[in-house]
Amino acid sequence: MKLTTTILATGALAISASASFADGHMADELTLVSWGGAYQKSQQRAYSEPYAAETGVSFTWDESSAEAVAKLRAMNEAGNITWDVVDVVAADAIRLCDEGLALEIDHDEQLAAAPDGTPASEDFGELIVSDCFIPQIVYSTAFGYRTDLLDSAPTSVCAIFDQETYPGKRSLEKRPIANLEWALICDGVDISEVYDVLETEEGQARAFAKLDTIKDDTIWWSAGAETPQLLADGEVTIGSTYNGRLFSVIEEQNQPVGILWDWQMFDLDGWIIPAGLPEDRLARALDFVSYATDTQRLADQAKYISYGPARASSAPLVGKHADLGIDMAPHMPTDPANAVNTFLFNYEWWADYRDDLDAKFQAWLAQ
Amino acid sequence: MSDGPVLAADGTPLKRSLARALRREKMRAFLLVAPLLIFIMVTFVAPIADMLFRSVENNIVRDTIPRTVQALRSWDSNSDELPPEAAFSAFYTDLVFAEERKLHTRLGSRLNYEKTGMSSLFRKSGRRVGRFDTDEYSKAFTGLDAAWEDPATWNRLFATGNTAMPETSDTYATWRAVILENEDDPLAEEPWDVLFNALYRDLSNGNAFDDPLLSAAKAGLGSIEPVSIREQLVDVDEDWEDPEVWKTIQTYAASYTPGYFLNSADLQLTGEGVSARPENERIYIKLFQRTLFMSLVITFSCILLGYPVAWLLANLPARTANVLLILVLLPFWTSLLVRTSAWKVLLQQQGVINDILVWSGLIDDAGRLVMINNQTGTIIAMTHILLPFMILPLYSVMKTIPPSYLRAAKSLGATNWTAFWRVYFPNSVPGIGAGSILVFILAIGYYITPELVGGTQGVFISNRIAFHISSSLNWGLAAALGTILLAAVLILYWAYDKMVGIDNVKLGG
């Protein structure tokens, strides 16, 4: 009898304790998921370190963003979500939102407004590509080239198909996205028609035929660090990679490399919060995300890495690099001088054609 | 001495007493291994079995759109005609609830593996399904009698099932479940358009109704303009007019599908049956062959390089041997990525080896060798990485071969070669067997090294499995590919057992 009472009492205590936690209490720990490397470091310096200094929250970082969708799906199936805030590319955010694995956000309600009072949804504008997605940066896939190994600096993306003027090996990402678009653009297709053309068998054959012309001279990369290494070693003379990687090769490591911004492909990266978090963790995650994506914090991140802040109101605040002291604005992919010819990763179109074109791309590679 | 059975000290027959003791012994032994056994079952066997099961499991279609699956059963997919309006209506009902539960895009991605365009078709339709013209039905029925607006009316008429109104009862049951899932009250929630659509269909089909409300609604049916769900869907996207879309749903409606396995063999399942994939999509058979071939080459390279090293280790004085052993183990303790990247630095065209060859004049600058980002690079890097797995079992077996055997052979007149080949080598075969199995099985499942140094010609089937697990999220196909790989390994293991005998494999002593 006595034992039962004790158990009951403990149970009641536990219940009332958890109820009081849920009542506005925020967790003291945050598990953040990101990409590792220089990018994660910039997030730590711009977001998590000042936040920890203000609130005393302790951070755990997991470098799993590349497999975030697969892992969140598995966590959801297992009913045990260990992540609080996850950094993903926009395409993954859309997938997670579609599958109900990410929390839908009311951007105006739950995120900070711009200093002049512009609501968050207007400040982010079109970059809110999904209800679950909290945009953070705009990055781009552009080309780097060796300034000393090429006779002249390329000005058009079609230089990759021009072996006579720009000899040497190329490096391209081992996936169809962006490569097929560039192939068609350089085959004379207007950007507005690229996806219509790619929907047809003939259009796909045309893109692959164009890539065929450089297939034997191309090294296909799957990790973002590969092209910078290949460029630095002189293994390739021109290759695609993320613009932040090129910035670090050029400005931080002083390699003889230049950036070719022509027809860079924009992509977005940002936060999502997994669906189904307990209330105290959710409250903390929302608080952190609101802090980390306000106008000043997004501009701060640009001090450490050359990715464009996702808020319109952050752009004027972008200053100098924290360690190098150089102006960051001209290194942003969104800088008007760099953004003459650009296109945005077509999320909806690729969601449909990814399975099919990836199979064809891999079969083409293996031929 | 008596003729009866031999008795134990306590008087029971000795046989039974022995059996009992033996049983107790076995039980104790089993209990001792039980924790490990249970651990392995729970953390190893069960997840693998679960993953393999996904290669045939296909409940998602039936679970997400059950009414559509049912309605398409009687549709002849070869007639080139679209399914009847009933199927469209069933799909509308399914889609409304799937959208509410956020399951429709998941189904869209699943069907997109089979037919391009399904993903956006489902996402688009889900976005629009709440704004179909079926609200005309809601307005018309509530115009006839305001009681239709009241959730209690629906609860009274359909909560216990109404045989004259099967579709409405069924839809109401699901609606109720959805409302309860959202932790709302079905008696307070305004009835959705999808319920009125079902009501309209049931009323147009049936005649006798026991409730005056239903009879009155039936009488007023003439004044209501019918809404074609088909037109509504086609308005969202013309693809709903494409019979291929419905054929795909029908083909993949079953709970279990051979589709993933067919896909793994470069075949495809269509409405007309099994056919080969188009030439420009065939890849898996080629990758399986390549994986097996290259794993074998890597295993043989490991034997060739590892055997002399193991022999040295086993026969040198202990001091020198220990230093050598550390040299073998050192790379073993170094990160895999570091070792792979090191090979890049060595083998690439502007790399150390090519530089030395050019400097020494063996090749000219234009003729630098291509040694990486192809099969050669993969074989070199993986042989190096897997070499310790060959050397260590070989070493531990060679350690047990007494040197006196070789001396005996020589004293009986054997040449060095004969002594080695007839005496030493047969004794070391169990080590080769163990090392080969280890290296081969590890090689066949490798993917990081091939991904980094394999280029286009050196990638393995595991690279595709990893891609489907983490990128395309086609876990069914990944499971099918994994199952085939597992089966291939088991068959090879069985063949090895038949030819060499698994008893001849030794990891040591």
PDB file of N, CA, C and O in Angstrom, chain A residues 103-147:
ATOM      1  N   LEU A 103       8.523  21.603 -39.208  1.00  0.00           N
ATOM      2  CA  LEU A 103       7.464  22.433 -38.635  1.00  0.00           C
ATOM      3  C   LEU A 103       7.139  23.604 -39.569  1.00  0.00           C
ATOM      4  O   LEU A 103       8.038  24.245 -40.087  1.00  0.00           O
ATOM      5  N   GLU A 104       5.840  23.861 -39.751  1.00  0.00           N
ATOM      6  CA  GLU A 104       5.469  25.032 -40.539  1.00  0.00           C
ATOM      7  C   GLU A 104       5.634  26.283 -39.678  1.00  0.00           C
ATOM      8  O   GLU A 104       5.263  26.298 -38.518  1.00  0.00           O
ATOM      9  N   ILE A 105       6.195  27.321 -40.302  1.00  0.00           N
ATOM     10  CA  ILE A 105       6.539  28.533 -39.570  1.00  0.00           C
ATOM     11  C   ILE A 105       5.626  29.660 -40.035  1.00  0.00           C
ATOM     12  O   ILE A 105       5.337  29.776 -41.222  1.00  0.00           O
ATOM     13  N   ASP A 106       5.183  30.469 -39.078  1.00  0.00           N
ATOM     14  CA  ASP A 106       4.538  31.720 -39.453  1.00  0.00           C
ATOM     15  C   ASP A 106       5.627  32.779 -39.443  1.00  0.00           C
ATOM     16  O   ASP A 106       6.021  33.264 -38.396  1.00  0.00           O
ATOM     17  N   HIS A 107       6.134  33.096 -40.631  1.00  0.00           N
ATOM     18  CA  HIS A 107       7.361  33.894 -40.701  1.00  0.00           C
ATOM     19  C   HIS A 107       7.213  35.261 -40.016  1.00  0.00           C
ATOM     20  O   HIS A 107       8.142  35.732 -39.386  1.00  0.00           O
ATOM     21  N   ASP A 108       6.035  35.881 -40.171  1.00  0.00           N
ATOM     22  CA  ASP A 108       5.870  37.204 -39.553  1.00  0.00           C
ATOM     23  C   ASP A 108       5.741  37.107 -38.045  1.00  0.00           C
ATOM     24  O   ASP A 108       6.217  37.949 -37.304  1.00  0.00           O
ATOM     25  N   GLU A 109       5.067  36.059 -37.616  1.00  0.00           N
ATOM     26  CA  GLU A 109       4.775  35.899 -36.189  1.00  0.00           C
ATOM     27  C   GLU A 109       6.016  35.447 -35.422  1.00  0.00           C
ATOM     28  O   GLU A 109       6.299  35.925 -34.326  1.00  0.00           O
ATOM     29  N   GLN A 110       6.759  34.508 -36.013  1.00  0.00           N
ATOM     30  CA  GLN A 110       7.802  33.833 -35.241  1.00  0.00           C
ATOM     31  C   GLN A 110       9.215  34.317 -35.527  1.00  0.00           C
ATOM     32  O   GLN A 110      10.154  33.906 -34.874  1.00  0.00           O
ATOM     33  N   LEU A 111       9.380  35.189 -36.516  1.00  0.00           N
ATOM     34  CA  LEU A 111      10.715  35.706 -36.814  1.00  0.00           C
ATOM     35  C   LEU A 111      10.740  37.214 -36.600  1.00  0.00           C
ATOM     36  O   LEU A 111       9.696  37.870 -36.664  1.00  0.00           O
ATOM     37  N   ALA A 112      11.943  37.719 -36.385  1.00  0.00           N
ATOM     38  CA  ALA A 112      12.076  39.146 -36.085  1.00  0.00           C
ATOM     39  C   ALA A 112      11.787  39.991 -37.332  1.00  0.00           C
ATOM     40  O   ALA A 112      12.121  39.595 -38.450  1.00  0.00           O
ATOM     41  N   ALA A 113      11.179  41.137 -37.134  1.00  0.00           N
ATOM     42  CA  ALA A 113      10.971  42.078 -38.234  1.00  0.00           C
ATOM     43  C   ALA A 113      12.274  42.825 -38.499  1.00  0.00           C
ATOM     44  O   ALA A 113      13.183  42.815 -37.672  1.00  0.00           O
ATOM     45  N   ALA A 114      12.368  43.455 -39.662  1.00  0.00           N
ATOM     46  CA  ALA A 114      13.551  44.267 -39.973  1.00  0.00           C
ATOM     47  C   ALA A 114      13.572  45.488 -39.042  1.00  0.00           C
ATOM     48  O   ALA A 114      12.543  45.847 -38.485  1.00  0.00           O
ATOM     49  N   PRO A 115      14.751  46.130 -38.888  1.00  0.00           N
ATOM     50  CA  PRO A 115      14.842  47.269 -37.972  1.00  0.00           C
ATOM     51  C   PRO A 115      13.832  48.376 -38.310  1.00  0.00           C
ATOM     52  O   PRO A 115      13.334  49.061 -37.423  1.00  0.00           O
ATOM     53  N   ASP A 116      13.503  48.529 -39.612  1.00  0.00           N
ATOM     54  CA  ASP A 116      12.552  49.576 -39.960  1.00  0.00           C
ATOM     55  C   ASP A 116      11.109  49.101 -39.855  1.00  0.00           C
ATOM     56  O   ASP A 116      10.181  49.801 -40.271  1.00  0.00           O
ATOM     57  N   GLY A 117      10.913  47.892 -39.318  1.00  0.00           N
ATOM     58  CA  GLY A 117       9.562  47.402 -39.085  1.00  0.00           C
ATOM     59  C   GLY A 117       8.975  46.577 -40.216  1.00  0.00           C
ATOM     60  O   GLY A 117       7.860  46.079 -40.094  1.00  0.00           O
ATOM     61  N   THR A 118       9.730  46.400 -41.315  1.00  0.00           N
ATOM     62  CA  THR A 118       9.234  45.540 -42.397  1.00  0.00           C
ATOM     63  C   THR A 118       9.048  44.121 -41.861  1.00  0.00           C
ATOM     64  O   THR A 118       9.970  43.577 -41.253  1.00  0.00           O
ATOM     65  N   PRO A 119       7.871  43.531 -42.053  1.00  0.00           N
ATOM     66  CA  PRO A 119       7.691  42.171 -41.559  1.00  0.00           C
ATOM     67  C   PRO A 119       8.644  41.176 -42.240  1.00  0.00           C
ATOM     68  O   PRO A 119       9.054  41.389 -43.378  1.00  0.00           O
ATOM     69  N   ALA A 120       8.982  40.105 -41.515  1.00  0.00           N
ATOM     70  CA  ALA A 120       9.985  39.139 -42.000  1.00  0.00           C
ATOM     71  C   ALA A 120       9.623  38.585 -43.367  1.00  0.00           C
ATOM     72  O   ALA A 120      10.484  38.417 -44.234  1.00  0.00           O
ATOM     73  N   SER A 121       8.347  38.311 -43.593  1.00  0.00           N
ATOM     74  CA  SER A 121       7.979  37.670 -44.856  1.00  0.00           C
ATOM     75  C   SER A 121       8.298  38.588 -46.038  1.00  0.00           C
ATOM     76  O   SER A 121       8.664  38.113 -47.116  1.00  0.00           O
ATOM     77  N   GLU A 122       8.192  39.907 -45.839  1.00  0.00           N
ATOM     78  CA  GLU A 122       8.539  40.829 -46.920  1.00  0.00           C
ATOM     79  C   GLU A 122      10.046  40.979 -47.037  1.00  0.00           C
ATOM     80  O   GLU A 122      10.579  41.137 -48.127  1.00  0.00           O
ATOM     81  N   ASP A 123      10.708  40.954 -45.882  1.00  0.00           N
ATOM     82  CA  ASP A 123      12.147  41.133 -45.866  1.00  0.00           C
ATOM     83  C   ASP A 123      12.845  39.974 -46.592  1.00  0.00           C
ATOM     84  O   ASP A 123      13.785  40.163 -47.347  1.00  0.00           O
ATOM     85  N   PHE A 124      12.351  38.753 -46.347  1.00  0.00           N
ATOM     86  CA  PHE A 124      12.913  37.581 -47.045  1.00  0.00           C
ATOM     87  C   PHE A 124      12.382  37.493 -48.468  1.00  0.00           C
ATOM     88  O   PHE A 124      13.042  36.965 -49.354  1.00  0.00           O
ATOM     89  N   GLY A 125      11.161  37.966 -48.645  1.00  0.00           N
ATOM     90  CA  GLY A 125      10.572  37.995 -49.980  1.00  0.00           C
ATOM     91  C   GLY A 125      10.421  36.611 -50.590  1.00  0.00           C
ATOM     92  O   GLY A 125       9.976  35.677 -49.925  1.00  0.00           O
ATOM     93  N   GLU A 126      10.866  36.488 -51.844  1.00  0.00           N
ATOM     94  CA  GLU A 126      10.646  35.236 -52.590  1.00  0.00           C
ATOM     95  C   GLU A 126      11.510  34.097 -52.086  1.00  0.00           C
ATOM     96  O   GLU A 126      11.353  32.960 -52.535  1.00  0.00           O
ATOM     97  N   LEU A 127      12.429  34.399 -51.192  1.00  0.00           N
ATOM     98  CA  LEU A 127      13.332  33.326 -50.745  1.00  0.00           C
ATOM     99  C   LEU A 127      12.631  32.339 -49.820  1.00  0.00           C
ATOM    100  O   LEU A 127      13.170  31.285 -49.511  1.00  0.00           O
ATOM    101  N   ILE A 128      11.433  32.707 -49.341  1.00  0.00           N
ATOM    102  CA  ILE A 128      10.673  31.747 -48.531  1.00  0.00           C
ATOM    103  C   ILE A 128      10.014  30.772 -49.508  1.00  0.00           C
ATOM    104  O   ILE A 128       8.892  30.979 -49.944  1.00  0.00           O
ATOM    105  N   VAL A 129      10.761  29.716 -49.866  1.00  0.00           N
ATOM    106  CA  VAL A 129      10.267  28.814 -50.901  1.00  0.00           C
ATOM    107  C   VAL A 129       9.385  27.715 -50.335  1.00  0.00           C
ATOM    108  O   VAL A 129       8.817  26.931 -51.075  1.00  0.00           O
ATOM    109  N   SER A 130       9.282  27.663 -49.018  1.00  0.00           N
ATOM    110  CA  SER A 130       8.442  26.643 -48.397  1.00  0.00           C
ATOM    111  C   SER A 130       7.981  27.190 -47.052  1.00  0.00           C
ATOM    112  O   SER A 130       8.660  28.016 -46.437  1.00  0.00           O
ATOM    113  N   ASP A 131       6.826  26.733 -46.597  1.00  0.00           N
ATOM    114  CA  ASP A 131       6.289  27.236 -45.331  1.00  0.00           C
ATOM    115  C   ASP A 131       7.180  26.871 -44.144  1.00  0.00           C
ATOM    116  O   ASP A 131       7.074  27.458 -43.073  1.00  0.00           O
ATOM    117  N   CYS A 132       8.011  25.859 -44.317  1.00  0.00           N
ATOM    118  CA  CYS A 132       8.838  25.413 -43.201  1.00  0.00           C
ATOM    119  C   CYS A 132      10.226  26.049 -43.221  1.00  0.00           C
ATOM    120  O   CYS A 132      11.004  25.883 -42.293  1.00  0.00           O
ATOM    121  N   PHE A 133      10.550  26.734 -44.305  1.00  0.00           N
ATOM    122  CA  PHE A 133      11.930  27.127 -44.563  1.00  0.00           C
ATOM    123  C   PHE A 133      12.222  28.527 -44.021  1.00  0.00           C
ATOM    124  O   PHE A 133      11.493  29.467 -44.289  1.00  0.00           O
ATOM    125  N   ILE A 134      13.282  28.644 -43.230  1.00  0.00           N
ATOM    126  CA  ILE A 134      13.700  29.946 -42.729  1.00  0.00           C
ATOM    127  C   ILE A 134      15.014  30.285 -43.430  1.00  0.00           C
ATOM    128  O   ILE A 134      16.074  29.783 -43.056  1.00  0.00           O
ATOM    129  N   PRO A 135      14.961  31.127 -44.453  1.00  0.00           N
ATOM    130  CA  PRO A 135      16.151  31.352 -45.277  1.00  0.00           C
ATOM    131  C   PRO A 135      17.274  31.979 -44.460  1.00  0.00           C
ATOM    132  O   PRO A 135      17.030  32.726 -43.514  1.00  0.00           O
ATOM    133  N   GLN A 136      18.500  31.676 -44.871  1.00  0.00           N
ATOM    134  CA  GLN A 136      19.646  32.175 -44.146  1.00  0.00           C
ATOM    135  C   GLN A 136      20.622  32.833 -45.117  1.00  0.00           C
ATOM    136  O   GLN A 136      20.972  33.980 -44.948  1.00  0.00           O
ATOM    137  N   ILE A 137      21.033  32.076 -46.133  1.00  0.00           N
ATOM    138  CA  ILE A 137      21.991  32.634 -47.094  1.00  0.00           C
ATOM    139  C   ILE A 137      21.579  32.304 -48.520  1.00  0.00           C
ATOM    140  O   ILE A 137      20.838  31.364 -48.770  1.00  0.00           O
ATOM    141  N   VAL A 138      22.100  33.101 -49.433  1.00  0.00           N
ATOM    142  CA  VAL A 138      22.049  32.785 -50.855  1.00  0.00           C
ATOM    143  C   VAL A 138      23.468  32.413 -51.239  1.00  0.00           C
ATOM    144  O   VAL A 138      24.394  33.179 -50.978  1.00  0.00           O
ATOM    145  N   TYR A 139      23.635  31.221 -51.795  1.00  0.00           N
ATOM    146  CA  TYR A 139      24.971  30.873 -52.273  1.00  0.00           C
ATOM    147  C   TYR A 139      24.849  30.500 -53.738  1.00  0.00           C
ATOM    148  O   TYR A 139      23.742  30.380 -54.259  1.00  0.00           O
ATOM    149  N   SER A 140      25.979  30.347 -54.385  1.00  0.00           N
ATOM    150  CA  SER A 140      25.859  29.994 -55.783  1.00  0.00           C
ATOM    151  C   SER A 140      26.920  28.979 -56.166  1.00  0.00           C
ATOM    152  O   SER A 140      27.940  28.840 -55.509  1.00  0.00           O
ATOM    153  N   THR A 141      26.610  28.235 -57.225  1.00  0.00           N
ATOM    154  CA  THR A 141      27.592  27.344 -57.818  1.00  0.00           C
ATOM    155  C   THR A 141      28.148  28.086 -59.025  1.00  0.00           C
ATOM    156  O   THR A 141      27.407  28.384 -59.955  1.00  0.00           O
ATOM    157  N   ALA A 142      29.419  28.424 -58.953  1.00  0.00           N
ATOM    158  CA  ALA A 142      30.046  29.187 -60.034  1.00  0.00           C
ATOM    159  C   ALA A 142      31.357  28.494 -60.414  1.00  0.00           C
ATOM    160  O   ALA A 142      31.703  27.459 -59.845  1.00  0.00           O
ATOM    161  N   PHE A 143      32.068  29.091 -61.364  1.00  0.00           N
ATOM    162  CA  PHE A 143      33.312  28.463 -61.818  1.00  0.00           C
ATOM    163  C   PHE A 143      34.542  29.208 -61.322  1.00  0.00           C
ATOM    164  O   PHE A 143      34.572  30.437 -61.272  1.00  0.00           O
ATOM    165  N   GLY A 144      35.554  28.430 -60.961  1.00  0.00           N
ATOM    166  CA  GLY A 144      36.852  29.007 -60.664  1.00  0.00           C
ATOM    167  C   GLY A 144      37.801  28.597 -61.779  1.00  0.00           C
ATOM    168  O   GLY A 144      37.641  27.532 -62.375  1.00  0.00           O
ATOM    169  N   TYR A 145      38.759  29.440 -62.114  1.00  0.00           N
ATOM    170  CA  TYR A 145      39.724  29.086 -63.164  1.00  0.00           C
ATOM    171  C   TYR A 145      41.113  29.533 -62.750  1.00  0.00           C
ATOM    172  O   TYR A 145      41.276  30.453 -61.956  1.00  0.00           O
ATOM    173  N   ARG A 146      42.117  28.857 -63.316  1.00  0.00           N
ATOM    174  CA  ARG A 146      43.506  29.214 -63.011  1.00  0.00           C
ATOM    175  C   ARG A 146      43.919  30.400 -63.853  1.00  0.00           C
ATOM    176  O   ARG A 146      43.960  30.326 -65.080  1.00  0.00           O
ATOM    177  N   THR A 147      44.258  31.497 -63.182  1.00  0.00           N
ATOM    178  CA  THR A 147      44.621  32.698 -63.928  1.00  0.00           C
ATOM    179  C   THR A 147      45.965  32.533 -64.629  1.00  0.00           C
ATOM    180  O   THR A 147      46.212  33.144 -65.659  1.00  0.00           O
TER     181      THR A 147
END
